[in-house]
Coordinates of C-alpha atoms in Angstrom, one line a residue:
M1 CA 16.1 -7.3 -23.5
I2 CA 16.4 -7.4 -19.8
I3 CA 19.3 -4.9 -18.4
V4 CA 20.7 -4.6 -14.8
G5 CA 23.0 -1.9 -13.5
V6 CA 26.0 -3.3 -11.3
D7 CA 28.6 -1.3 -8.9
G8 CA 30.3 -4.2 -7.2
S9 CA 28.1 -4.2 -4.3
V10 CA 26.7 -7.3 -3.0
A11 CA 23.2 -6.6 -3.4
A12 CA 24.3 -5.7 -7.4
R13 CA 25.7 -9.4 -7.3
A14 CA 22.3 -9.9 -5.9
A15 CA 20.7 -8.1 -8.7
V16 CA 22.6 -9.8 -11.4
E17 CA 21.5 -13.2 -10.0
W18 CA 17.6 -12.8 -9.8
A19 CA 18.8 -10.6 -13.3
A20 CA 20.4 -13.4 -15.2
G21 CA 17.6 -16.5 -13.7
D22 CA 15.0 -14.3 -15.0
A23 CA 16.5 -13.5 -18.8
A24 CA 16.9 -17.7 -18.5
R25 CA 12.9 -18.0 -18.0
R26 CA 12.3 -15.5 -20.3
H27 CA 14.7 -16.4 -23.4
V28 CA 15.4 -13.0 -23.8
P29 CA 19.3 -11.2 -23.8
L30 CA 20.8 -10.1 -20.4
Q31 CA 22.9 -6.1 -20.9
I32 CA 24.6 -5.8 -17.4
V33 CA 25.9 -2.1 -17.6
H34 CA 28.1 -0.3 -15.0
V35 CA 27.5 2.9 -14.8
T36 CA 30.7 5.4 -13.5
D37 CA 29.4 8.5 -11.6
T38 CA 30.9 11.3 -12.5
S39 CA 29.1 13.9 -10.9
W40 CA 31.5 13.8 -8.2
Y41 CA 35.0 13.8 -10.0
L42 CA 33.4 16.8 -12.1
V43 CA 32.4 18.7 -8.9
G44 CA 35.0 22.2 -9.4
K45 CA 36.5 20.9 -13.3
R46 CA 36.2 21.9 -16.0
P47 CA 33.4 20.2 -18.2
D48 CA 35.8 18.7 -20.9
A49 CA 37.7 16.5 -17.4
V50 CA 38.9 12.9 -18.4
L51 CA 38.4 10.7 -15.8
P52 CA 41.6 8.8 -14.8
D53 CA 42.2 5.3 -16.1
S54 CA 42.1 3.9 -12.8
V55 CA 38.6 4.5 -12.9
H56 CA 37.5 3.2 -15.8
K57 CA 40.0 0.2 -14.9
E58 CA 37.8 -0.2 -11.9
G59 CA 34.4 -0.1 -14.0
R60 CA 35.4 -3.0 -16.2
R61 CA 36.5 -5.0 -13.7
V62 CA 33.2 -5.0 -12.1
L63 CA 31.5 -6.0 -15.2
R64 CA 34.0 -9.0 -15.6
E65 CA 33.0 -10.4 -12.3
A66 CA 29.9 -10.1 -12.9
E67 CA 29.1 -11.6 -16.4
A68 CA 31.6 -14.4 -14.8
L69 CA 28.7 -14.8 -12.8
V70 CA 26.0 -14.8 -14.8
R71 CA 28.3 -17.7 -16.3
E72 CA 28.2 -19.7 -13.7
R73 CA 24.6 -19.5 -13.2
Q74 CA 23.7 -19.4 -17.1
P75 CA 26.2 -20.4 -18.9
S76 CA 23.7 -20.3 -22.1
A77 CA 23.0 -16.9 -21.9
E78 CA 23.2 -13.5 -24.2
I79 CA 25.4 -11.6 -22.4
T80 CA 26.7 -7.9 -23.5
T81 CA 28.5 -5.7 -20.6
R82 CA 28.3 -2.3 -21.4
E83 CA 30.6 0.9 -19.3
M84 CA 29.1 4.1 -19.1
E85 CA 29.7 7.7 -17.2
G86 CA 26.7 10.3 -16.0
T87 CA 24.4 9.8 -13.5
P88 CA 23.6 6.2 -12.5
A89 CA 19.5 7.1 -11.7
E90 CA 19.5 9.3 -15.0
V91 CA 21.3 6.9 -17.5
L92 CA 19.8 3.5 -16.5
R93 CA 16.2 5.7 -17.3
E94 CA 17.5 6.5 -20.6
L95 CA 18.8 2.7 -21.4
A96 CA 15.4 1.1 -19.7
G97 CA 13.1 2.7 -22.2
D98 CA 13.5 0.2 -24.7
A99 CA 14.3 -3.3 -21.8
T100 CA 12.0 -5.8 -20.9
E101 CA 12.9 -4.9 -17.8
L102 CA 14.9 -3.7 -14.8
V103 CA 17.3 -4.6 -12.4
V104 CA 19.1 -3.0 -9.4
G105 CA 20.2 -3.6 -6.4
S106 CA 18.5 -2.2 -2.9
R107 CA 22.2 -1.4 -1.1
G108 CA 25.3 -0.3 -3.3
L109 CA 28.2 1.5 -3.3
G110 CA 29.7 3.5 -5.5
G111 CA 27.9 4.0 -9.3
L112 CA 24.8 2.8 -6.9
S113 CA 25.1 5.0 -4.2
G114 CA 23.1 5.3 -1.5
A115 CA 20.0 3.8 0.1
L116 CA 17.5 1.8 -0.8
L117 CA 15.0 4.6 -1.9
G118 CA 18.6 7.0 -3.2
S119 CA 19.0 8.6 -6.5
V120 CA 18.5 5.3 -8.3
S121 CA 15.6 3.7 -7.1
A122 CA 13.9 6.7 -6.4
H123 CA 14.5 8.6 -9.7
V124 CA 13.8 5.1 -12.1
A125 CA 11.2 3.4 -10.0
G126 CA 7.9 4.4 -11.5
H127 CA 9.7 6.4 -13.9
V128 CA 10.3 4.0 -16.6
R129 CA 8.2 2.2 -19.0
C130 CA 9.6 -1.6 -17.7
P131 CA 8.9 -2.7 -14.5
V132 CA 11.9 -2.6 -11.8
V133 CA 12.4 -5.0 -9.7
V134 CA 14.8 -3.8 -6.4
V135 CA 17.1 -7.0 -4.9
R136 CA 18.2 -6.8 -1.6
A137 CA 21.3 -8.5 -0.3
E138 CA 20.1 -11.0 1.3
H139 CA 20.1 -15.3 0.5
R140 CA 16.4 -16.4 1.0
P141 CA 14.9 -19.8 0.4
V142 CA 13.1 -20.0 -2.7
H143 CA 9.2 -20.5 -1.3
G144 CA 7.6 -21.0 -4.5
E145 CA 4.8 -17.8 -4.2
V146 CA 4.5 -14.4 -5.8
V147 CA 2.5 -12.1 -3.6
V148 CA 0.7 -8.8 -5.7
G149 CA -1.0 -5.7 -4.5
L150 CA -4.1 -4.9 -5.8
D151 CA -6.5 -1.9 -5.0
D152 CA -9.6 -0.1 -6.2
S153 CA -8.3 1.4 -9.8
P154 CA -7.6 0.0 -12.9
E155 CA -4.0 1.2 -12.1
C156 CA -3.6 -1.9 -10.9
E157 CA -3.6 -4.4 -13.6
P158 CA -0.4 -4.1 -15.4
A159 CA 1.0 -5.2 -11.8
L160 CA -0.7 -7.9 -11.9
A161 CA -0.4 -9.3 -15.1
Y162 CA 3.6 -8.9 -14.3
A163 CA 2.5 -11.1 -11.7
F164 CA 1.1 -13.2 -13.1
E165 CA 3.5 -13.8 -16.1
Q166 CA 5.8 -14.5 -13.0
A167 CA 3.7 -17.4 -11.5
Q168 CA 3.5 -19.0 -14.7
L169 CA 8.0 -18.6 -15.5
R170 CA 8.2 -19.9 -11.3
G171 CA 5.8 -22.4 -11.3
A172 CA 4.9 -20.2 -8.4
T173 CA 1.4 -19.8 -6.4
L174 CA 0.5 -16.2 -6.3
R175 CA -0.4 -14.6 -3.7
A176 CA -3.0 -11.5 -4.6
V177 CA -4.1 -9.2 -1.6
L178 CA -6.1 -6.5 -1.2
A179 CA -5.8 -4.9 2.4
W180 CA -8.1 -3.0 3.6
Q181 CA -9.3 -0.6 6.5
L182 CA -12.7 0.7 8.1
P183 CA -13.5 3.7 7.6
V184 CA -13.5 5.5 10.5
H185 CA -17.4 6.1 11.2
A186 CA -17.2 2.5 11.5
Y187 CA -15.8 2.7 14.8
A188 CA -18.5 4.7 15.8
P189 CA -20.9 2.4 18.4
E190 CA -24.2 3.9 16.5
A191 CA -22.6 3.2 13.1
P192 CA -23.6 -0.4 12.8
Y193 CA -21.0 -2.2 10.0
D194 CA -21.3 -5.5 8.9
L195 CA -17.2 -6.6 8.8
D196 CA -18.5 -10.3 7.0
E197 CA -19.8 -8.5 4.7
V198 CA -17.0 -5.9 3.4
R199 CA -14.4 -9.3 3.8
A200 CA -17.4 -11.1 1.3
T201 CA -17.0 -8.0 -0.5
Q202 CA -13.3 -7.6 -0.7
H203 CA -12.9 -10.9 -1.6
Q204 CA -15.1 -10.6 -4.6
A205 CA -13.2 -7.1 -5.6
I206 CA -9.8 -9.9 -5.8
R207 CA -11.7 -12.2 -7.4
D208 CA -13.0 -9.5 -10.1
R209 CA -9.7 -8.7 -11.0
V210 CA -7.7 -12.4 -11.4
K211 CA -10.3 -13.2 -13.1
A212 CA -10.2 -10.3 -15.9
A213 CA -5.9 -10.4 -15.6
G214 CA -6.2 -14.5 -15.4
H215 CA -7.2 -15.4 -19.0
D216 CA -3.6 -16.2 -20.3
H217 CA -2.4 -18.1 -17.5
P218 CA -5.2 -20.6 -15.9
Q219 CA -2.5 -23.4 -15.2
V220 CA -1.5 -20.9 -12.1
T221 CA -3.1 -21.1 -8.6
V222 CA -4.4 -18.1 -7.1
V223 CA -4.3 -17.0 -3.2
E224 CA -6.9 -14.4 -2.6
D225 CA -6.0 -12.8 0.4
A226 CA -8.1 -9.9 2.2
P227 CA -6.7 -8.6 5.5
C228 CA -7.7 -5.8 7.3
A229 CA -4.3 -4.0 7.8
H230 CA -2.4 -1.0 6.7
P231 CA -2.0 -1.9 3.0
A232 CA 2.0 -1.6 3.3
D233 CA 1.6 -4.0 6.5
A234 CA 0.2 -6.7 4.5
L235 CA 1.9 -6.6 1.9
I236 CA 5.0 -7.3 3.9
T237 CA 3.9 -9.3 5.8
A238 CA 2.8 -11.7 3.0
A239 CA 6.1 -11.7 1.3
E240 CA 8.0 -12.8 4.5
Q241 CA 7.2 -16.7 1.9
A242 CA 7.9 -15.0 -1.1
D243 CA 9.8 -14.9 -4.1
L244 CA 9.2 -11.9 -5.3
L245 CA 6.2 -9.0 -4.0
V246 CA 4.7 -6.8 -6.9
V247 CA 3.2 -3.8 -6.1
G248 CA 2.2 -0.9 -9.0
S249 CA 3.1 2.5 -9.5
H250 CA 0.2 4.9 -9.2
G251 CA -1.9 3.3 -8.1
R252 CA -4.8 4.2 -5.7
G253 CA -6.8 3.1 -2.5
A254 CA -5.0 0.2 -1.2
V255 CA -1.6 1.0 -3.1
G256 CA -1.1 4.4 -2.2
A257 CA -1.9 7.6 -4.2
A258 CA 1.5 8.1 -6.1
L259 CA 4.9 6.7 -6.5
L260 CA 6.8 5.5 -3.3
G261 CA 4.1 7.0 -1.5
S262 CA 3.7 5.2 2.2
V263 CA 2.9 1.4 0.9
S264 CA 5.7 1.8 -2.0
R265 CA 8.2 3.2 0.7
G266 CA 7.2 0.5 3.1
V267 CA 7.5 -2.1 0.8
L268 CA 10.8 -1.1 -0.3
H269 CA 12.1 -0.3 2.6
H270 CA 10.7 -3.5 4.8
A271 CA 9.8 -6.4 2.3
R272 CA 12.8 -8.8 2.3
C273 CA 12.4 -10.4 -0.7
P274 CA 13.5 -8.3 -4.3
V275 CA 10.2 -6.3 -4.9
A276 CA 8.9 -5.3 -8.6
V277 CA 7.5 -2.1 -9.4
V278 CA 5.8 -1.9 -12.4
R279 CA 4.7 1.3 -13.6
A280 CA 0.3 2.0 -14.6

């Protein structure tokens, strides 16, 4: 089951469309969830305080609109809706325990409040077992390419497997990016450094990872990309012509040392296409 969080915003609408399309490709049910954020209402009130009915009516309206959108885009979709109360990030994180995928918008209002890396994205991406897809409120043409960020650790393997799956489902090309930067000593005149050798080594690293992960997806065309650049910059550039950018949540080396570190934050803030964060 794919879960998508909604709040009535333009970004949430984009997330619903993305989730509906992916549910159709995977042939899995879609659950639309609206979480009424009770943290603001219960401040200074008794723990047993009840939300006004108008708040619940708004939540039901948001769910009806989201369901109607899915019915329009994917008439045969199996849909359920769910209205809940609590802190949105915590509720979605709990619900995602048994989900195939969790999808959220990048510029939510109300229940999915705040900026892209606000309470929901920062506390859900990488903290649940399933992939988390963050969708921006921007209409983009289909490019037919999925980009995945690789690094020098085994922690990137789940992200690569997910990227292969997405590329196959979409009939898209998979662009595997392993960005690299020269060590500081390489810039010293007395320390010779063979750039061609470095590039060859990086391409071989990509080939080894892709070969190991691609056995079940032989029909997916893979493009190797090993630019000499900061990893976040390389992935953001590659994502300009992509339908999806996939990154690992706990990679080391090129994809960063920690969840939402410099690379993850960079791509989530600046990549214009949807970004999938896959936990190692």
